[in-house]
Short mmCIF file of C-alpha atoms and ligand atoms in Angstrom, two decimals:
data_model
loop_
_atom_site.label_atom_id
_atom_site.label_comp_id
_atom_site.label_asym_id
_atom_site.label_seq_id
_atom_site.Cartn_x
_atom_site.Cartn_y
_atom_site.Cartn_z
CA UNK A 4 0.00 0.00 0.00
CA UNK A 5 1.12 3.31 -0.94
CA UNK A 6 1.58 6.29 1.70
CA UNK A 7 -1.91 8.16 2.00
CA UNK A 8 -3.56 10.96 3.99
CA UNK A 9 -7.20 10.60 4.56
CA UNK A 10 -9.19 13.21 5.16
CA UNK A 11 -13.03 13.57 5.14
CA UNK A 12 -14.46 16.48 7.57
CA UNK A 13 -17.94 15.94 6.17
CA UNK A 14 -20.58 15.91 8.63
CA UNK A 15 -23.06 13.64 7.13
CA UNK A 16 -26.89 13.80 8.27
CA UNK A 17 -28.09 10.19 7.34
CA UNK A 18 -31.53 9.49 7.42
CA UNK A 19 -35.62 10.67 7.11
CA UNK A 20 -36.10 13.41 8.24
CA UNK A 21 -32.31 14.72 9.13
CA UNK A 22 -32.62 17.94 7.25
CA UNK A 23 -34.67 19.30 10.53
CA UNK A 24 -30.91 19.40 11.61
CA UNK A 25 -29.11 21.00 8.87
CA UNK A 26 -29.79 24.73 10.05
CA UNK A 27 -28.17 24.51 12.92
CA UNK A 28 -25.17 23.51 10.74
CA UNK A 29 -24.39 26.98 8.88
CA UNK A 30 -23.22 29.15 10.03
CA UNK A 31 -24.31 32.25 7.66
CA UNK A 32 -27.42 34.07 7.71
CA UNK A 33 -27.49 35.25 3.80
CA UNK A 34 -27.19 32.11 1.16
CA UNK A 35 -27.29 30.68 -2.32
CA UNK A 36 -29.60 28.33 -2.83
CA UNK A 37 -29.15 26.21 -5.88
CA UNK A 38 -31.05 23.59 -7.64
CA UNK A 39 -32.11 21.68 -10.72
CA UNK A 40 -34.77 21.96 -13.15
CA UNK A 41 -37.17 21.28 -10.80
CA UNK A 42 -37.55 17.91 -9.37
CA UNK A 43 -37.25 19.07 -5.86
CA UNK A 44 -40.01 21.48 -6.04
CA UNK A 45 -42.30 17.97 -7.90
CA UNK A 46 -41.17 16.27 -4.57
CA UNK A 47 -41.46 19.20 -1.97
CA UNK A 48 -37.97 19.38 -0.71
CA UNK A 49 -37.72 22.52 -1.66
CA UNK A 50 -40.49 23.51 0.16
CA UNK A 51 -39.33 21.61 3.11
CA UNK A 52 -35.89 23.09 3.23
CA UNK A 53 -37.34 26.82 2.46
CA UNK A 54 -39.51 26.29 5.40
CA UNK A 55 -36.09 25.44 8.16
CA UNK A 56 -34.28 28.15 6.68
CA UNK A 57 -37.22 31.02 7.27
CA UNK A 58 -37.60 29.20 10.47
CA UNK A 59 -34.05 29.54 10.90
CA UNK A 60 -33.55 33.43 10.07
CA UNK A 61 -31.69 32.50 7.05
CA UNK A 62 -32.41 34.35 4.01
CA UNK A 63 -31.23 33.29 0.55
CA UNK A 64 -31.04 34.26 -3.71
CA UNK A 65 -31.92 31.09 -5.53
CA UNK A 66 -29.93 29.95 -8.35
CA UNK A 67 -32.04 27.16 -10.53
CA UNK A 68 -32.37 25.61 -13.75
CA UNK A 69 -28.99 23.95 -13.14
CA UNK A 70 -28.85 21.23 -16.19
CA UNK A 71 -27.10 17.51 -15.76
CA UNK A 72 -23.69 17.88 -17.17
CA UNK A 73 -23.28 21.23 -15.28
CA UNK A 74 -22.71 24.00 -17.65
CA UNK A 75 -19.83 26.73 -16.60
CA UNK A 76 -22.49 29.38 -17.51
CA UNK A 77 -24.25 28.76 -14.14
CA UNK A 78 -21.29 29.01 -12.55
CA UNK A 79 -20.83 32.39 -13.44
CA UNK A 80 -24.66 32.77 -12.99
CA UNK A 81 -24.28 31.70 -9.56
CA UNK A 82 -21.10 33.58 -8.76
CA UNK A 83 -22.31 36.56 -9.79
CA UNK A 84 -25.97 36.00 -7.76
CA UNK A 85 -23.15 35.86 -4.15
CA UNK A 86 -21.36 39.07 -5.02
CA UNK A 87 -24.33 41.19 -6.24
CA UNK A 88 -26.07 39.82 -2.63
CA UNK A 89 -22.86 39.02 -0.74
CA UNK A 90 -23.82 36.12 0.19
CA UNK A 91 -21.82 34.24 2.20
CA UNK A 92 -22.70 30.62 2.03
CA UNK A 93 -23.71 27.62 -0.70
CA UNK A 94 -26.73 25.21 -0.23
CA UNK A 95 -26.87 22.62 -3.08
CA UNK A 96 -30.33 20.90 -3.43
CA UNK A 97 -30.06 17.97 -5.98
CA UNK A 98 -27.60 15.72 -7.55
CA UNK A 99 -23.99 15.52 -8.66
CA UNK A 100 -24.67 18.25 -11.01
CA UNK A 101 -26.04 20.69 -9.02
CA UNK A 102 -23.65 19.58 -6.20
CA UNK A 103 -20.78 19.93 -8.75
CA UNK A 104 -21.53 23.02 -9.81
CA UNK A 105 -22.44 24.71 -6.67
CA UNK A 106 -18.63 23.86 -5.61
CA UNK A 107 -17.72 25.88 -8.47
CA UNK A 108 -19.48 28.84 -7.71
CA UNK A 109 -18.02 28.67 -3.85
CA UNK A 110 -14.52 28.58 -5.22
CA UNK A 111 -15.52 31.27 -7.90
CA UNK A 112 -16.29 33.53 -5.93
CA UNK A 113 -13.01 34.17 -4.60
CA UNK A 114 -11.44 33.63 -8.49
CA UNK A 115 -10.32 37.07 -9.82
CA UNK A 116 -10.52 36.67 -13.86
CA UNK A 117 -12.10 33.81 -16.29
CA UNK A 118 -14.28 30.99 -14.31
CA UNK A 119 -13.24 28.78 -16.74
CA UNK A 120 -9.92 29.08 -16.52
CA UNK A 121 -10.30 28.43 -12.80
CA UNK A 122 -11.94 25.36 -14.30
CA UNK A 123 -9.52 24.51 -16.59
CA UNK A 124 -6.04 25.01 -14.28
CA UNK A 125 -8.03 23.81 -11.19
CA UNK A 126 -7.33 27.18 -9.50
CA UNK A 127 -8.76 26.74 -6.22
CA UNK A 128 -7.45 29.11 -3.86
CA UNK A 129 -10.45 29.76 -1.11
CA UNK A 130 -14.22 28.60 -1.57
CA UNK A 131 -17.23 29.62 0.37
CA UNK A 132 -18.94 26.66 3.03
CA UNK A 133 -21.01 24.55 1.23
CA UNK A 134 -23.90 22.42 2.13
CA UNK A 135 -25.34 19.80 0.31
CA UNK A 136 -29.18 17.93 0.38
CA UNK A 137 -28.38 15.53 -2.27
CA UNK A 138 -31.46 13.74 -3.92
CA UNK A 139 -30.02 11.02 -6.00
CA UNK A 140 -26.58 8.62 -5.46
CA UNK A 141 -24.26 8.51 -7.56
CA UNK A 142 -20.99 10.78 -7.82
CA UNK A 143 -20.30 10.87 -3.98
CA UNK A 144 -19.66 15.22 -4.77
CA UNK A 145 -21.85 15.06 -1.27
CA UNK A 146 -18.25 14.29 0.42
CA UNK A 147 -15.62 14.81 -1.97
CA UNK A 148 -13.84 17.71 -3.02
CA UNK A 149 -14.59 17.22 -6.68
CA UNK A 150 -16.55 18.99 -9.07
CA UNK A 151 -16.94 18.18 -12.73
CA UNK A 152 -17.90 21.13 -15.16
CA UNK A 153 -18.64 21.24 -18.86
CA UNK A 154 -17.99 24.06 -21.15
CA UNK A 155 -20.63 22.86 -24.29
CA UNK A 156 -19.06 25.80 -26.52
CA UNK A 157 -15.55 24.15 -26.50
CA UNK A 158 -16.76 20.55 -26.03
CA UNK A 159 -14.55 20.65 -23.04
CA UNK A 160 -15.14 18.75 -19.12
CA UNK A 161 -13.22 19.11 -16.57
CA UNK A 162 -12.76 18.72 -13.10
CA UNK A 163 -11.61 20.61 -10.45
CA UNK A 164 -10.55 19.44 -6.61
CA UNK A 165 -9.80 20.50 -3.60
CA UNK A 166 -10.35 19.85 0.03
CA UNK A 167 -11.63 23.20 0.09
CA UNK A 168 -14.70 22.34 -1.72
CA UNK A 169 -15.64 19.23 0.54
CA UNK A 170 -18.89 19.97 1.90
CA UNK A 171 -19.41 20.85 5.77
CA UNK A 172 -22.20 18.74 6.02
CA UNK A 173 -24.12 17.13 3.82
CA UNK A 174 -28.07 15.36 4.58
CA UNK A 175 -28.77 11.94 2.98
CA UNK A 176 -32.23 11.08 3.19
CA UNK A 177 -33.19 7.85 1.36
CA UNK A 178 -36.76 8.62 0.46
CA UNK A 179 -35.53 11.95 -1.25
CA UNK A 180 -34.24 9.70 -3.83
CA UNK A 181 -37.81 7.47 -4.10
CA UNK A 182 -38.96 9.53 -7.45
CA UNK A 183 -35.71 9.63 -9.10
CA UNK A 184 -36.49 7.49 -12.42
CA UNK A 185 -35.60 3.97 -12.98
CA UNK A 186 -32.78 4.99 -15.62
CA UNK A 187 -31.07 7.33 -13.35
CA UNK A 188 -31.37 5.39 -10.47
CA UNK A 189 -29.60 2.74 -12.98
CA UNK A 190 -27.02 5.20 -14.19
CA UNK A 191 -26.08 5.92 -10.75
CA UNK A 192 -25.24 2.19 -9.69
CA UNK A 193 -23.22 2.25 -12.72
CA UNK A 194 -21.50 5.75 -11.42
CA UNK A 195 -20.63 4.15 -8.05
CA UNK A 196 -19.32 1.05 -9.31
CA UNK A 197 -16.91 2.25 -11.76
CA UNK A 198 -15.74 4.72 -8.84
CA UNK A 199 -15.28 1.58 -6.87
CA UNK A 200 -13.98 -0.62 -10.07
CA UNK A 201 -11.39 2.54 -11.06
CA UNK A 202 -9.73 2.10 -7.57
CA UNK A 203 -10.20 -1.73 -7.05
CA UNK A 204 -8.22 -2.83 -9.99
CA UNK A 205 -4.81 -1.04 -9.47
CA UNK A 206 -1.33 -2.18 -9.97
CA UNK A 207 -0.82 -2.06 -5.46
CA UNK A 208 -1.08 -5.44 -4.21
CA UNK A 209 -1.53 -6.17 -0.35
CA UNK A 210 -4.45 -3.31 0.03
CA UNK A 211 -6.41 -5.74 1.93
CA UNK A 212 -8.43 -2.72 4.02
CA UNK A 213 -9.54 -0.98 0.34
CA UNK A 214 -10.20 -4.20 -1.22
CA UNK A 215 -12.59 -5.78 1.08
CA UNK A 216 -14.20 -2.24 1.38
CA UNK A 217 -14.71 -1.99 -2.32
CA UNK A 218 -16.14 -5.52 -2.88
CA UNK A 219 -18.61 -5.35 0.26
CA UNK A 220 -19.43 -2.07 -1.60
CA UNK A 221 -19.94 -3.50 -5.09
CA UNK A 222 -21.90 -5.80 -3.78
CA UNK A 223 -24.61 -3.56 -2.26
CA UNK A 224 -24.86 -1.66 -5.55
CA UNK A 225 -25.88 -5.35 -7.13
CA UNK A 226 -28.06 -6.39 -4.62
CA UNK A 227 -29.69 -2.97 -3.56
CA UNK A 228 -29.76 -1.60 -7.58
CA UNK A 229 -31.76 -4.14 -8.45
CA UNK A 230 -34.22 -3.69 -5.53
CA UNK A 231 -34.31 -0.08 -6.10
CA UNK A 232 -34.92 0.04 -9.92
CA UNK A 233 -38.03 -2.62 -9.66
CA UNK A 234 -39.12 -0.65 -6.22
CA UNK A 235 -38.27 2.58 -6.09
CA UNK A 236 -39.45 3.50 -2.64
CA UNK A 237 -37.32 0.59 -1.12
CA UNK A 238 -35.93 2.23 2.02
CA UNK A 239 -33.20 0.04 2.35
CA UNK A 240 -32.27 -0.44 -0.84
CA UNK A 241 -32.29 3.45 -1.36
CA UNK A 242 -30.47 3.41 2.27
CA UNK A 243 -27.95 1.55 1.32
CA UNK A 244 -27.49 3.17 -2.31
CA UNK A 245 -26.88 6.07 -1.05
CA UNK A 246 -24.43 5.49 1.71
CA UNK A 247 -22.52 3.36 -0.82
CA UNK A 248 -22.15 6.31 -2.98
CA UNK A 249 -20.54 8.44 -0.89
CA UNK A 250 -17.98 6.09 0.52
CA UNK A 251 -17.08 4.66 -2.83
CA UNK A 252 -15.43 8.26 -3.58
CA UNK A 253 -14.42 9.83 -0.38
CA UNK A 254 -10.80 8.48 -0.41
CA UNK A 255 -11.83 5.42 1.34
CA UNK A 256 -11.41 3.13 -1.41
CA UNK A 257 -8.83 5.54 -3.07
CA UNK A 258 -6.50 6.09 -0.72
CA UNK A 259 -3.03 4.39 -1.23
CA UNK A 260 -4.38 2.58 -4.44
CA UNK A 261 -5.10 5.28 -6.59
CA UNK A 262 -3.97 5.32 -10.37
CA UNK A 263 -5.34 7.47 -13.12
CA UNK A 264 -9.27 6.80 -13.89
CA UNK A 265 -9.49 5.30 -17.13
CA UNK A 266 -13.36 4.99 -17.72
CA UNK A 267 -13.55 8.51 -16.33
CA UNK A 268 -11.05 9.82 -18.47
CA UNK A 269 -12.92 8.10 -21.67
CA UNK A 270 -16.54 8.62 -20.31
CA UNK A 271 -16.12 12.39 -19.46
CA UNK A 272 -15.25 13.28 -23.78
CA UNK A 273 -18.42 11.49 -24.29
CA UNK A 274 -20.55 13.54 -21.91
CA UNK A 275 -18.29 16.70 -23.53
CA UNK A 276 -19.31 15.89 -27.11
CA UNK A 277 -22.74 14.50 -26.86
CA UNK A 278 -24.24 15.53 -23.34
CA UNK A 279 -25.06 11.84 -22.37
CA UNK A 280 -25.73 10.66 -19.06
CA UNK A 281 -22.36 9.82 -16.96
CA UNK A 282 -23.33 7.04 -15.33
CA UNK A 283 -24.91 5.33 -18.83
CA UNK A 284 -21.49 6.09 -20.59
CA UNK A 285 -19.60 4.56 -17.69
CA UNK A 286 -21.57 1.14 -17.86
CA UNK A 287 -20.46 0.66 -21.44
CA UNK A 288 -17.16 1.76 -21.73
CA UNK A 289 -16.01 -0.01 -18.29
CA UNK A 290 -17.19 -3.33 -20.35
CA UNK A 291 -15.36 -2.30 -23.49
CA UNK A 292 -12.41 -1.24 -21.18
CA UNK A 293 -12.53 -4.85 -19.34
CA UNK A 294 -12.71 -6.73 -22.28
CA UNK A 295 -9.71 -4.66 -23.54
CA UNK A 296 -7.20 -4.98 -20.36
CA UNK A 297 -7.99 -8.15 -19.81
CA UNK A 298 -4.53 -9.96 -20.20
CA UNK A 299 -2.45 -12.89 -17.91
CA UNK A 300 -1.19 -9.48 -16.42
CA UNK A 301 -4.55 -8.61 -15.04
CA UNK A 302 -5.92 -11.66 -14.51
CA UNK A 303 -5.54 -11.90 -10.83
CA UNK A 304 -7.86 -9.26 -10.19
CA UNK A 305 -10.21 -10.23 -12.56
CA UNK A 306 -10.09 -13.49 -11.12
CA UNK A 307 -10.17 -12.09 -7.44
CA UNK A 308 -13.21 -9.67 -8.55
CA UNK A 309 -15.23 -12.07 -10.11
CA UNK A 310 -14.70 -14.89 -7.11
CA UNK A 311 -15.52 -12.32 -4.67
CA UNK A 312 -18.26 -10.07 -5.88
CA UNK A 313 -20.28 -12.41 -8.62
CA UNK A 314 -19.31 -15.49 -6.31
CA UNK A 315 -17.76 -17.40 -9.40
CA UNK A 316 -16.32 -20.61 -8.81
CA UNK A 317 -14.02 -22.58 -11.13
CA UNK A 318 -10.52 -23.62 -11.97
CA UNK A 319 -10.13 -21.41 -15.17
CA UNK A 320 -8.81 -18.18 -14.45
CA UNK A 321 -9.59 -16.94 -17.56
CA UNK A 322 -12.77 -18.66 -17.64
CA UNK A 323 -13.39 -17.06 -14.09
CA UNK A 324 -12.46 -13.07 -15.96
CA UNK A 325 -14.69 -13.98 -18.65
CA UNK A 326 -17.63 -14.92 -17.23
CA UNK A 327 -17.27 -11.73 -14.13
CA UNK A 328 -17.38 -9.39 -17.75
CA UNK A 329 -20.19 -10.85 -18.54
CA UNK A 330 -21.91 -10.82 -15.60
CA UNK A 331 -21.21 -7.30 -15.52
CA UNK A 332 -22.88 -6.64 -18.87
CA UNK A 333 -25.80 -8.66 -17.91
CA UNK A 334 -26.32 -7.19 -14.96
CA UNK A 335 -26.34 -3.28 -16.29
CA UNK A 336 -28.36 -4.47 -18.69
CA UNK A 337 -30.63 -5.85 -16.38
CA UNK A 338 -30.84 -2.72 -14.90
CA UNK A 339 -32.57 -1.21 -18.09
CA UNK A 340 -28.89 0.82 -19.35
CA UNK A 341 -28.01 0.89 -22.51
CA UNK A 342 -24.91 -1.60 -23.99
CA UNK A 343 -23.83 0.36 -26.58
CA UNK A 344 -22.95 4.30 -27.71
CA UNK A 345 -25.50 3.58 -30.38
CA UNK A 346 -28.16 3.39 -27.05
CA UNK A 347 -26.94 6.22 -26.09
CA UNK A 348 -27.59 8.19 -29.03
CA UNK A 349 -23.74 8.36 -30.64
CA UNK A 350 -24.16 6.59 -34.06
CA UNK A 351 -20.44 7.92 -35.65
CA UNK A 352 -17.21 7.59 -34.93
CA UNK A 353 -16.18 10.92 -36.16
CA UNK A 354 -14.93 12.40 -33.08
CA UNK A 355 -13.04 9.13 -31.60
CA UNK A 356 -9.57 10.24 -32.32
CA UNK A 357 -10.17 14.29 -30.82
CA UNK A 358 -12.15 12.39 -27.78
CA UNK A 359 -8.80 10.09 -27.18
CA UNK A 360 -6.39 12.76 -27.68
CA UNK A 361 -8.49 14.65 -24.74
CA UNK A 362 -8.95 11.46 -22.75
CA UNK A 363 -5.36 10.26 -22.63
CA UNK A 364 -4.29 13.23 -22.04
CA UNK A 365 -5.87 12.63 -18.22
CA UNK A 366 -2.78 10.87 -17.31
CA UNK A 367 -3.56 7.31 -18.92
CA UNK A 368 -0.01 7.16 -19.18
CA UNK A 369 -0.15 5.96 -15.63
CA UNK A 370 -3.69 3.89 -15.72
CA UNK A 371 -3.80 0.44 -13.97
CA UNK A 372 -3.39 -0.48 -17.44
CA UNK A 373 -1.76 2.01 -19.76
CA UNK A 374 -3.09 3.37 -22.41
CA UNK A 375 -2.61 5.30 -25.62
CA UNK A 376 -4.74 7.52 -28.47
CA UNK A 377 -5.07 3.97 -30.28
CA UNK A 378 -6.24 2.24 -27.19
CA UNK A 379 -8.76 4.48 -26.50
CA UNK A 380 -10.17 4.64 -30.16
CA UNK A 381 -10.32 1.10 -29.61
CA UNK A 382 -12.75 0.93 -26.82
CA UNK A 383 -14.67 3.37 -28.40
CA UNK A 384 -14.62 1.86 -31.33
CA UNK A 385 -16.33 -1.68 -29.51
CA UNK A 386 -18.38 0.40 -27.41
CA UNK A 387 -20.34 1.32 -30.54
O1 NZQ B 404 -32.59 18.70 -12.61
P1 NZQ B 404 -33.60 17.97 -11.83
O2 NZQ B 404 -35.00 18.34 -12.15
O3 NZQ B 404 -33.34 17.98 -10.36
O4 NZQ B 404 -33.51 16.41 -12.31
C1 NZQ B 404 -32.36 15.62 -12.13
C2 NZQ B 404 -31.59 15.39 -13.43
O5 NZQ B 404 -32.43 15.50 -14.54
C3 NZQ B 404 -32.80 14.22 -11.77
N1 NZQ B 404 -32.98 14.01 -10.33
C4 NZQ B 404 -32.08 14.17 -9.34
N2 NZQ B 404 -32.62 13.87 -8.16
C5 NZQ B 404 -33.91 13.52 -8.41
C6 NZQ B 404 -34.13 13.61 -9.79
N3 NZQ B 404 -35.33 13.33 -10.36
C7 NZQ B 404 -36.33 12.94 -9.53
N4 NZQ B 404 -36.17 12.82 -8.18
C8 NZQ B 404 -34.99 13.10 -7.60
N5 NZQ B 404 -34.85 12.93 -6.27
O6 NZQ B 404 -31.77 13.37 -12.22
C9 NZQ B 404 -31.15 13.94 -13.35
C10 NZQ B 404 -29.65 13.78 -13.22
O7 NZQ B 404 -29.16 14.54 -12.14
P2 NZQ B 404 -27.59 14.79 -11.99
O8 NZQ B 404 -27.37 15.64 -10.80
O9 NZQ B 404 -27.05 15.24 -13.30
O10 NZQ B 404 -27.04 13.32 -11.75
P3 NZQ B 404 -25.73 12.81 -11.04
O11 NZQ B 404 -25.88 12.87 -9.57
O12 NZQ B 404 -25.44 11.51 -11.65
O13 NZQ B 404 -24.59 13.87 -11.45
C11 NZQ B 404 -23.88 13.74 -12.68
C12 NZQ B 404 -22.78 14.76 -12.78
O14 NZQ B 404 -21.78 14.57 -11.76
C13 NZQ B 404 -20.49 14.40 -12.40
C14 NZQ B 404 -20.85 13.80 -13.72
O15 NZQ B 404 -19.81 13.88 -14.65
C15 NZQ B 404 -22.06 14.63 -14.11
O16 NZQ B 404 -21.65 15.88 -14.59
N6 NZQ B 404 -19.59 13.62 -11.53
C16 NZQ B 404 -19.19 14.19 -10.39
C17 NZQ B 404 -18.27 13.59 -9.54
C18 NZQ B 404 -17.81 14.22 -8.30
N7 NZQ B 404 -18.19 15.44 -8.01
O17 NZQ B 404 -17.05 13.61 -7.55
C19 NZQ B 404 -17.68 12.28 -9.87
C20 NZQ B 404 -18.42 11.55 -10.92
O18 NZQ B 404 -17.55 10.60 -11.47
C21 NZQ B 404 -18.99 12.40 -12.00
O19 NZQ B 404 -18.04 12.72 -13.00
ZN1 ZN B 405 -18.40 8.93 -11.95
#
């Protein structure tokens, strides 16, 4: 195991009814509150949220309309909302995205010149506290310091980190996600397990701690994903989805493993070019990236990942590999995703090559595998 610090100073409010606590929890009186395009006002959490912070003396400019795939324009929308109001505090009601892009506004604030070169050269110098009431798991932003922002105009997303943008405290309340749809509830069990997957198969043997962690958690996103997508208002499936999301990215998994991402890395061009859903990218290129790194070089941990998590048994190692992929397939197609970029609405190849240049370009010099333009190309290329 590599050398590590871990660090997660999240307070996390787990539970029905745990915003009632959140208040108490921020310290600001004047705030942005930011959301999506409207889901939590469909499902009242808006109202119930608007109704703790009156309560609470807590007055707020609302920043809304923010769109999956979180565009930099409402970043500067919302940056420019806290200095016109100086407002000294960020409350993100949604997802990843609004999450996500709610980080970049905190850290914006304090930017002096372009936001997206912020974006871009992951200038993070000072942020504003943020507080999340996430509504859907998936990215884990809800207690990670990442935020992922997309800049249509130049086909461009990009991330930025920092432990500056980690959340104060974040509420998780299961039956916030009950309406979230059946294909992003699937989209976001794909999400989590390629955050898990990305760590899990690295080139640092002996993490015993991180491995155990990640297959107990890829687990629960089998069992509990396909509770949740045939019944949506399964507490415990929902429970356990969301806890699962946040621990399979807050450096638990990560730490002392970590290489570059490569599904990330080739997932995040798609979104870039063609808007798709993350976690529906993810699920097909991680099978067109298994199929392609599978090699006697890899084959321990494909062996190790399908004995442990699909509960394979055999003698074949290979055999063993083989059949985990294809459980893997099946089961995100069980889920309702779709298997191909052609599902997803990408029916040409004409941007592979610009998409790989960008990809690689994320470090997948140093993946768990390495790989090149022509690798890349590759697995898009099968993923079609
Ligand atoms: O906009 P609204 O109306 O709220 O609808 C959203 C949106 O259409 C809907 N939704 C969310 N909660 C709901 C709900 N619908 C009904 N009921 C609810 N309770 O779901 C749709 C998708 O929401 P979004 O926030 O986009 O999904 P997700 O949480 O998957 O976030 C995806 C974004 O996060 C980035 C992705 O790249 C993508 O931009 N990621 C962020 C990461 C991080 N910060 O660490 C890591 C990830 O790997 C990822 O890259
Ligand atoms: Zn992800």
């Amino acid at each position: 195991m590599r050398d590590f610090t871990f660090f997660a100073p999240t307070r996390i409010l787990f539970g029905k009814g745990k915003i009632a606590e959140l208040p108490q929890h921020i310290g600001a009186k004047k705030v942005l509150l930011a959301y999506g395009g409207g889901s939590v006002k469909r499902a009242g959490i808006y109202d119930e949220l608007t109704s703790l912070l009156r309560a609470a003396g807590i007055e707020w400019q609302e920043l809304s309309g923010i769109q999956p795939n979180p565009k930099i324009t409402s970043v500067q929308e919302g940056v420019r909302l806290c200095k016109e109001h100086d407002l000294k505090a960020v409350i993100a009601l949604g997802g990843g995205s609004v999450i996500d892009c709610c980080k970049a506004v905190a850290a914006g604030v304090f930017h002096k010149g372009d936001l997206w070169e912020m974006v871009e050269k992951n200038a993070v110098k000072h942020a504003l506290p943020l507080y999340a009431v996430l509504t859907m798991a998936a990215t884990g932003s809800e207690m990670n310091g990442n935020a992922v922002i997309s800049n249509m105009a130049l086909n461009e997303k990009k991330a930025i980190k920092s432990e500056l943008l980690k959340p104060v405290a974040s509420v998780l309340d299961p039956t916030y996600t009950f309406t979230v749809p059946r294909f992003q509830t699937a989209a976001g069990v794909a999400d989590i397990m390629s955050h898990i997957l990305e760590c899990y198969f690295s080139d640092v043997h002996c993490a015993a701690v991180q491995d155990g962690i990640s297959e107990a958690l890829l687990k629960v996103c089998i069992e509990y994903g396909r509770r949740a997508v045939v019944t949506p208002t399964d507490y415990t499936a929902r429970a356990n989805l969301m806890w699962a999301s946040s621990l399979a990215i807050n450096g638990l998994t990560s730490c002392g493993t970590g290489n570059a991402w490569s599904c990330h890395a080739i997932e995040h061009q798609l979104s870039a070019y063609y808007d798709i859903t993350h976690g529906a990218g993810l699920a097909v290129v991680t099978i067109s990236w298994f199929d392609h790194i599978l090699s006697e070089k890899t084959l321990d941990k494909f062996v190790s990942y399908g004995k442990n998590v699909w509960g394979i048994t055999g003698e074949h190692p290979f055999a063993i590999a083989k059949e985990a992929i294809a459980k893997t397939r099946e089961f995100f197609a069980s889920l309702g995703l779709p298997e191909t970029l052609r599902g997803l609405g990408i029916h040409s190849s004409e941007y592979f090559h610009e998409m790989a240049k960008k990809a690689v370009a994320e470090d997948l010099a140093h993946a768990y595998v390495p790989l090149d333009e022509d690798d890349v190309v590759a697995i898009y290329s099968t993923s079609l």
